[in-house]
Short mmCIF file of C-alpha atoms and ligand atoms in Angstrom, two decimals:
data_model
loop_
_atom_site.label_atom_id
_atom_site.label_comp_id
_atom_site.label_asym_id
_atom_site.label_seq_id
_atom_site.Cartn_x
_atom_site.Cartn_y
_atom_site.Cartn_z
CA UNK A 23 0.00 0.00 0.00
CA UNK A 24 1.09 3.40 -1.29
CA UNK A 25 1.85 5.68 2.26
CA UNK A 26 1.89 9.63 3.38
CA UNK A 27 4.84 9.64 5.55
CA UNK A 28 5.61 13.36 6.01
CA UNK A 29 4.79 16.59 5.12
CA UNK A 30 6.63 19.57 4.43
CA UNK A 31 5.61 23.33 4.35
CA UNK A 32 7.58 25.93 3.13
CA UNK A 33 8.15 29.38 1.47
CA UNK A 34 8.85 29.37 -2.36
CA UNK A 35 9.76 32.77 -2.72
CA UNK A 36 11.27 33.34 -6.29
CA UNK A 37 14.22 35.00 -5.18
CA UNK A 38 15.26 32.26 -3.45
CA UNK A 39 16.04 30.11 -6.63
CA UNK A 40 17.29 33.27 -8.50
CA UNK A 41 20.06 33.05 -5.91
CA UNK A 42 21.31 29.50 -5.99
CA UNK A 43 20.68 30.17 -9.99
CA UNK A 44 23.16 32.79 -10.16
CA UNK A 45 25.63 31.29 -7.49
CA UNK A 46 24.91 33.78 -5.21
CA UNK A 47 23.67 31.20 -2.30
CA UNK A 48 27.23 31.59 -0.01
CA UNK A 49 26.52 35.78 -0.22
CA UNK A 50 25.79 36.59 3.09
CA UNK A 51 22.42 38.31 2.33
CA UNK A 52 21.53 34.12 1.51
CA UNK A 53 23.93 31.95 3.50
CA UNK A 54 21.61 31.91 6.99
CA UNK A 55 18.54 31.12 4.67
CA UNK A 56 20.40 28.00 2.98
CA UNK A 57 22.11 27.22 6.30
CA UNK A 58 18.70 26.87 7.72
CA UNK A 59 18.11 24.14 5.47
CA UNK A 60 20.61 22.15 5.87
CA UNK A 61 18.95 19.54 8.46
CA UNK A 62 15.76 19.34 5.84
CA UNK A 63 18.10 18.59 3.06
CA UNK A 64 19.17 15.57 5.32
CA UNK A 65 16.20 14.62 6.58
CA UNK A 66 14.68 14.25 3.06
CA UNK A 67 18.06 12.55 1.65
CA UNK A 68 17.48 9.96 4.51
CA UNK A 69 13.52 9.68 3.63
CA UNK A 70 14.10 8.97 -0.12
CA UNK A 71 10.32 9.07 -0.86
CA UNK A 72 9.36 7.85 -3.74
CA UNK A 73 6.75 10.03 -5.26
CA UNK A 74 5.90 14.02 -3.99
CA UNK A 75 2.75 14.76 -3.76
CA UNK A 76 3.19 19.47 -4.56
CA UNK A 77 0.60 21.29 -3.41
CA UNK A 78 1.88 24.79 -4.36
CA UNK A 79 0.18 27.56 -6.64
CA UNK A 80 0.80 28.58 -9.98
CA UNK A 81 1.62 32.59 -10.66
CA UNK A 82 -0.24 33.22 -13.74
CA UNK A 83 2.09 30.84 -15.72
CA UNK A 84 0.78 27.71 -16.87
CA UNK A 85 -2.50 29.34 -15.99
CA UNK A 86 -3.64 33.08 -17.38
CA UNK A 87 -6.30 35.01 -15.90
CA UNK A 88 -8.65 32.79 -19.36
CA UNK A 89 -8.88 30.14 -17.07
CA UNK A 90 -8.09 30.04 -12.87
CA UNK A 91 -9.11 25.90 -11.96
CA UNK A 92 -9.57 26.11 -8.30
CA UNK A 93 -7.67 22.79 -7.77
CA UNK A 94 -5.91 21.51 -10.31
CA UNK A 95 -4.19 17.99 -10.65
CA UNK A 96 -0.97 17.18 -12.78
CA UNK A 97 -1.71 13.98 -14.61
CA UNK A 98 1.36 14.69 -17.69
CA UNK A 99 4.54 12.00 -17.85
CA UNK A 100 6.61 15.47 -17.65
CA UNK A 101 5.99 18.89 -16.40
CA UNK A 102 8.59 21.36 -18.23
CA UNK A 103 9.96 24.11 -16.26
CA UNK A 104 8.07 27.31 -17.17
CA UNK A 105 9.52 30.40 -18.40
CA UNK A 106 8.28 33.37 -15.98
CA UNK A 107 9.92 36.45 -18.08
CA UNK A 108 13.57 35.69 -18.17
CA UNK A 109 14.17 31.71 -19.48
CA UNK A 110 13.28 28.57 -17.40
CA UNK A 111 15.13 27.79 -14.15
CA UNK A 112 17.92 25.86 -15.09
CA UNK A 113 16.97 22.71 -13.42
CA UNK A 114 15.79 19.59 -14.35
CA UNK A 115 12.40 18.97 -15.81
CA UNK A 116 9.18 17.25 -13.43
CA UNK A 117 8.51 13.85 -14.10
CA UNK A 118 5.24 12.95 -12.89
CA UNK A 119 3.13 9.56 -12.51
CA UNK A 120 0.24 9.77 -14.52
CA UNK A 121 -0.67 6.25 -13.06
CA UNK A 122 -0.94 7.43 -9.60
CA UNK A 123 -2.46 10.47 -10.74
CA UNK A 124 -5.33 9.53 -12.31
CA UNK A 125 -5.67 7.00 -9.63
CA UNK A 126 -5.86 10.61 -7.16
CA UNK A 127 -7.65 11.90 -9.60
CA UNK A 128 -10.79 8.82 -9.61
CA UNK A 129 -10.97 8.62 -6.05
CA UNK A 130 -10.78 12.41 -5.30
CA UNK A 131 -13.39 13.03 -7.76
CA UNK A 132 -16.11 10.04 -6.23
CA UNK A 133 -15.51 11.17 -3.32
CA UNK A 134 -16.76 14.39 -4.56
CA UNK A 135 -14.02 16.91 -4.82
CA UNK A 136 -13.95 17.99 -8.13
CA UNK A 137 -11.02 18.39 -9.55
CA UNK A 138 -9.28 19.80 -13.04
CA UNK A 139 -7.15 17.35 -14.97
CA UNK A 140 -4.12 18.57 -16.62
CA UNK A 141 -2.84 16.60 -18.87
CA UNK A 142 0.01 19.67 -20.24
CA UNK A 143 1.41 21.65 -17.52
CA UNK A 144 4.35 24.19 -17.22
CA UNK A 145 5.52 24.24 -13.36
CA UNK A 146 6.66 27.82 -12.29
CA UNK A 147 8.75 28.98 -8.63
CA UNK A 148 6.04 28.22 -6.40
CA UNK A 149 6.67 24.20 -7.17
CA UNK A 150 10.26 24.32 -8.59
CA UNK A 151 12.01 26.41 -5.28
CA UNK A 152 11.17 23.90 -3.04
CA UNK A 153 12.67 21.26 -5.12
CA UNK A 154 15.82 23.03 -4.86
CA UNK A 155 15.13 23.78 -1.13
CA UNK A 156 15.19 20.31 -0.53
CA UNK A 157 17.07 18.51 -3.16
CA UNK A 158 19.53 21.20 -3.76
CA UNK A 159 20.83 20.94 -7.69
CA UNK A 160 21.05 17.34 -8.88
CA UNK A 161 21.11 16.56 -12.64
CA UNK A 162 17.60 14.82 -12.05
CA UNK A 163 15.05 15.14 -9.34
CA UNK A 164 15.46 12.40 -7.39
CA UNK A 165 11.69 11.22 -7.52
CA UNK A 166 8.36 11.96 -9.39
CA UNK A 167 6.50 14.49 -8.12
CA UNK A 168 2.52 15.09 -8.64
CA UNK A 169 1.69 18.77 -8.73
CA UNK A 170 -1.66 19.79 -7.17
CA UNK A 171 -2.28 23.68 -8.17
CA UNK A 172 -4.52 25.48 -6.08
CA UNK A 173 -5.87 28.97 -7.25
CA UNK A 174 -4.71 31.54 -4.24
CA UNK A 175 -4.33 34.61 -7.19
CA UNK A 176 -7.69 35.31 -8.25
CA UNK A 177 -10.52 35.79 -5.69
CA UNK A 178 -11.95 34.01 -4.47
CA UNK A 179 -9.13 31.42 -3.14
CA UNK A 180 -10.46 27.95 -1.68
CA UNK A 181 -11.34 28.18 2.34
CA UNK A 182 -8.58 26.61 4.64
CA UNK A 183 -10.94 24.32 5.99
CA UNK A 184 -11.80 23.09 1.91
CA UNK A 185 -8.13 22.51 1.94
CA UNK A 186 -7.43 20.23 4.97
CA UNK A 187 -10.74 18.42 3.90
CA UNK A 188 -9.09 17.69 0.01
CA UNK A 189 -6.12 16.31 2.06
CA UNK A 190 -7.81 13.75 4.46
CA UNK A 191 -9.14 12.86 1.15
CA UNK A 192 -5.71 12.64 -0.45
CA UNK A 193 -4.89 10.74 2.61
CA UNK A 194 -7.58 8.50 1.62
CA UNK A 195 -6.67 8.06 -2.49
CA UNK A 196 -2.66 7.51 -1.72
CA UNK A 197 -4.05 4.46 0.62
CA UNK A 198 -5.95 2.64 -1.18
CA UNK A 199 -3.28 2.19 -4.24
CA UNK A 200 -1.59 -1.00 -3.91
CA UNK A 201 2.12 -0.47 -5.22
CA UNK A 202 4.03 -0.49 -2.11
CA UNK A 203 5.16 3.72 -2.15
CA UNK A 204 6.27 6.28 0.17
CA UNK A 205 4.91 9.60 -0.07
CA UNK A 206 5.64 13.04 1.03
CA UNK A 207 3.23 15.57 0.61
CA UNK A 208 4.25 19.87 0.54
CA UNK A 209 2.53 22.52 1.22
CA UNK A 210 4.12 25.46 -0.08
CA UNK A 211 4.25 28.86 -0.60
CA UNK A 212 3.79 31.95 2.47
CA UNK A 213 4.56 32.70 5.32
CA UNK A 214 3.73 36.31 5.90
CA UNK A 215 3.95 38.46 3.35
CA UNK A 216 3.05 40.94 0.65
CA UNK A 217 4.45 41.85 -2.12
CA UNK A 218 2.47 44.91 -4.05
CA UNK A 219 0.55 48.31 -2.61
CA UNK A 220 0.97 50.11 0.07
CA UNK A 221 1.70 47.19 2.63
CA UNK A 222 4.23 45.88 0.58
CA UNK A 223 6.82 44.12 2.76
CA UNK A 224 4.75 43.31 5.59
CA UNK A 225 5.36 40.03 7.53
CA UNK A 226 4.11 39.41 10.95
CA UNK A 227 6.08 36.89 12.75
CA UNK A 228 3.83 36.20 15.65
CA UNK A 229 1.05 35.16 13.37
CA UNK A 230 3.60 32.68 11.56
CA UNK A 231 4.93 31.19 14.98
CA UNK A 232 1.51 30.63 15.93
CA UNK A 233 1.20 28.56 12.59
CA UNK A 234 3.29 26.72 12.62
CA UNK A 235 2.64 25.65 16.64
CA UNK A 236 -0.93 24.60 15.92
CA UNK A 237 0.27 22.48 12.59
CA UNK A 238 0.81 20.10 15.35
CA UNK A 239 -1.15 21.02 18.37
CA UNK A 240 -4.88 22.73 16.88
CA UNK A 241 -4.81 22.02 13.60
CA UNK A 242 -8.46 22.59 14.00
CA UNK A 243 -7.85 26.13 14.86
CA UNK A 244 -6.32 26.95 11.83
CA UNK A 245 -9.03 25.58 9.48
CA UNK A 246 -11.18 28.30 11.39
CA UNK A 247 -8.98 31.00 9.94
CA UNK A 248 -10.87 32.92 7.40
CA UNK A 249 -9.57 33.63 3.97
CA UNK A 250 -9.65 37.43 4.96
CA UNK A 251 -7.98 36.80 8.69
CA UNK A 252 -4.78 36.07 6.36
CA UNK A 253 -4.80 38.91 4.43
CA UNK A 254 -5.57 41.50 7.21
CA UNK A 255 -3.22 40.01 9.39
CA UNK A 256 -0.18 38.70 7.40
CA UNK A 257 -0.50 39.87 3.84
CA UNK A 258 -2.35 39.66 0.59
CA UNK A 259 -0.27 36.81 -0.40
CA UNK A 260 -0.23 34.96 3.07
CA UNK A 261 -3.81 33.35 1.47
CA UNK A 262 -0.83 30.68 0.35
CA UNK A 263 -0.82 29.13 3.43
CA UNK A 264 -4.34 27.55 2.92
CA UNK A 265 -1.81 25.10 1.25
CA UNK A 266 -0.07 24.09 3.52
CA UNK A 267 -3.64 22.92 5.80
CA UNK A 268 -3.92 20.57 2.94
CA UNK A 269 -0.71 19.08 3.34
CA UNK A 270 -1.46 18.96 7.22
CA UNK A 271 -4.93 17.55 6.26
CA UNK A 272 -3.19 14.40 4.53
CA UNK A 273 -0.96 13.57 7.35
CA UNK A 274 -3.88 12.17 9.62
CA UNK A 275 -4.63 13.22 13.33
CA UNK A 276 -1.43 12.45 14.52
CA UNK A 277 2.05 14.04 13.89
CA UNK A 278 5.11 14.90 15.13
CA UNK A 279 7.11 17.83 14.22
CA UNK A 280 10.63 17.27 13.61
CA UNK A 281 12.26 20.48 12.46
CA UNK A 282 11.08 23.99 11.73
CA UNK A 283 13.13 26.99 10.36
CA UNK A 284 11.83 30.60 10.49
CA UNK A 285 13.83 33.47 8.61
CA UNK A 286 13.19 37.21 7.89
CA UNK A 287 13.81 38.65 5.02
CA UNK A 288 13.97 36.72 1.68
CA UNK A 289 13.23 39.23 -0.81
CA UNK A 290 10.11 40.82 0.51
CA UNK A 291 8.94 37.36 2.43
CA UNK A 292 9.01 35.67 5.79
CA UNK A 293 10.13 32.05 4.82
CA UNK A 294 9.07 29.65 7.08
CA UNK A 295 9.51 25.65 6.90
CA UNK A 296 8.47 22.50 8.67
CA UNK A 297 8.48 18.85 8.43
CA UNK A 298 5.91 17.20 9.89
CA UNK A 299 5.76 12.96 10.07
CA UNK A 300 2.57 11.03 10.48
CA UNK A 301 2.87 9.13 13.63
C1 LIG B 106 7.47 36.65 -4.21
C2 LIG B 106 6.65 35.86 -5.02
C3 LIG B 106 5.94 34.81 -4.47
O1 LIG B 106 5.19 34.00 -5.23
C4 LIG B 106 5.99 34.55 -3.12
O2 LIG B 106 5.22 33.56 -2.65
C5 LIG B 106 6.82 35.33 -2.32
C6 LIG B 106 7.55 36.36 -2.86
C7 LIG B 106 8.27 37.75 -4.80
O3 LIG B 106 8.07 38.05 -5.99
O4 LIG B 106 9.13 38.28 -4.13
FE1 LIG B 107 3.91 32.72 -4.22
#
């Protein structure tokens, strides 16, 4: 039976892979921010999962504002790296499992989520930077990954509480295939931040620390956030961490958090990270 071990939230601010891009990740404006994950990069070398499960957002990329899918699933052989105004990453292209997929994809759907299929997909920062977060730079990822896109740019953005439910159902799916696999799941994008208007810059770390303490301890809490709670209190673009409730959602009732790193500034955003394992 196919397994969610872990989960792992973090920040995929752009910036971020512009810097280990353009060798710039020993400066000292980036060296704490890699430094910090170190111990991840470990942990996930020592995990070796087998298949990712992304749950990240696109940024107007493989989506324009023609068509926003509120929760879309990546069902290609190969998600190419997209080109977000000056050339692809340079990093290895996705390769996905459109077996497992459409597997997600069946059971999600009767069990009455209803989700996009995308059969043709460009992946943009918010799935490719924590790739290189965790995996650094190798010549190929290391496993297949299965993005899950979630609208958070166009209101209205799915509910929190919408998101932990689609995980318990992902917890759900990934059970009930029968290859023997090991799964992690991510939640990415946030923590606090915003990045246009007047606010621009904001971050508000006690709102983030409180997060990522009731990941663990009152998950329930945080499903009670509403969509507007994030923006008021930790950014227009803090709405991204909806995703990471879905990642927490398909971990089951029980986990244990085994590292967290918290860091202000990258660019404009308060990067924040965990790994969480289902006990
Ligand atoms: C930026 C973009 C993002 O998508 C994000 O989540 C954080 C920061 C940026 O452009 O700086
Ligand atoms: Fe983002």
């Amino acid at each position: 039976m196919a397994r969610i071990v872990a989960g792992v939230g973090t920040s995929h601010t752009p910036a971020i892979g512009a810097a280990v891009d353009n060798g710039k990740a020993d400066q000292p404006y980036w060296q704490p921010l890699f430094k910090g994950y170190e111990p991840a990069k470990q942990w996930m070398a020592k995990s070796a999962p087998d298949v990712l499960i992304m749950v990240y957002n696109d940024h107007v990329n493989a989506f324009d504002f023609k068509m926003i899918p509120t929760f879309a699933l990546g069902c290609a052989e190969e998600f190419p790296i997209a080109d977000e105004g000056w050339g692809p990453r340079p990093v290895p292209a996705v390769k996905g499992y459109p077996e497992l997929a459409a597997h997600l994809i069946q059971s999600l759907v009767l069990d009455e989520f209803d989700m996009t299929i995308v059969n043709e997909m460009q992946v943009d920062h918010g799935l490719t930077v924590p790739l290189t977060l965790l995996f650094g730079s190798p010549r190929q990822w290391p496993c297949r990954v299965i993005p899950l896109a979630v609208n958070v740019v166009q209101y209205p953005a799915p509910t929190g509480r919408r998101c932990y439910q689609l995980g318990q159902a992902i917890r759900r799916a990934v059970q009930s295939w029968q290859e023997d696999l090991k799964v992690v799941i991510f939640g990415t994008g946030g923590m606090s931040h915003q990045i246009q208007g007047p606010r621009a810059g904001l971050t508000n770390p006690a709102f983030d620390k409180a997060f990522l303490d009731d990941l663990s301890r009152d998950p329930e809490r945080l499903t009670r956030i509403p969509p507007i709670e994030y923006l008021r209190e930790a950014g227009a673009e803090a709405i991204e961490l909806v995703m990471w409730l879905m990642m927490r959602g398909a971990l089951g009732p029980k986990v244990e958090e085994v590292y967290r790193f918290y860091h202000i500034p990258a660019s404009s955003t308060a990067v924040g990270h965990i790994i969480l394992e289902s006990r």
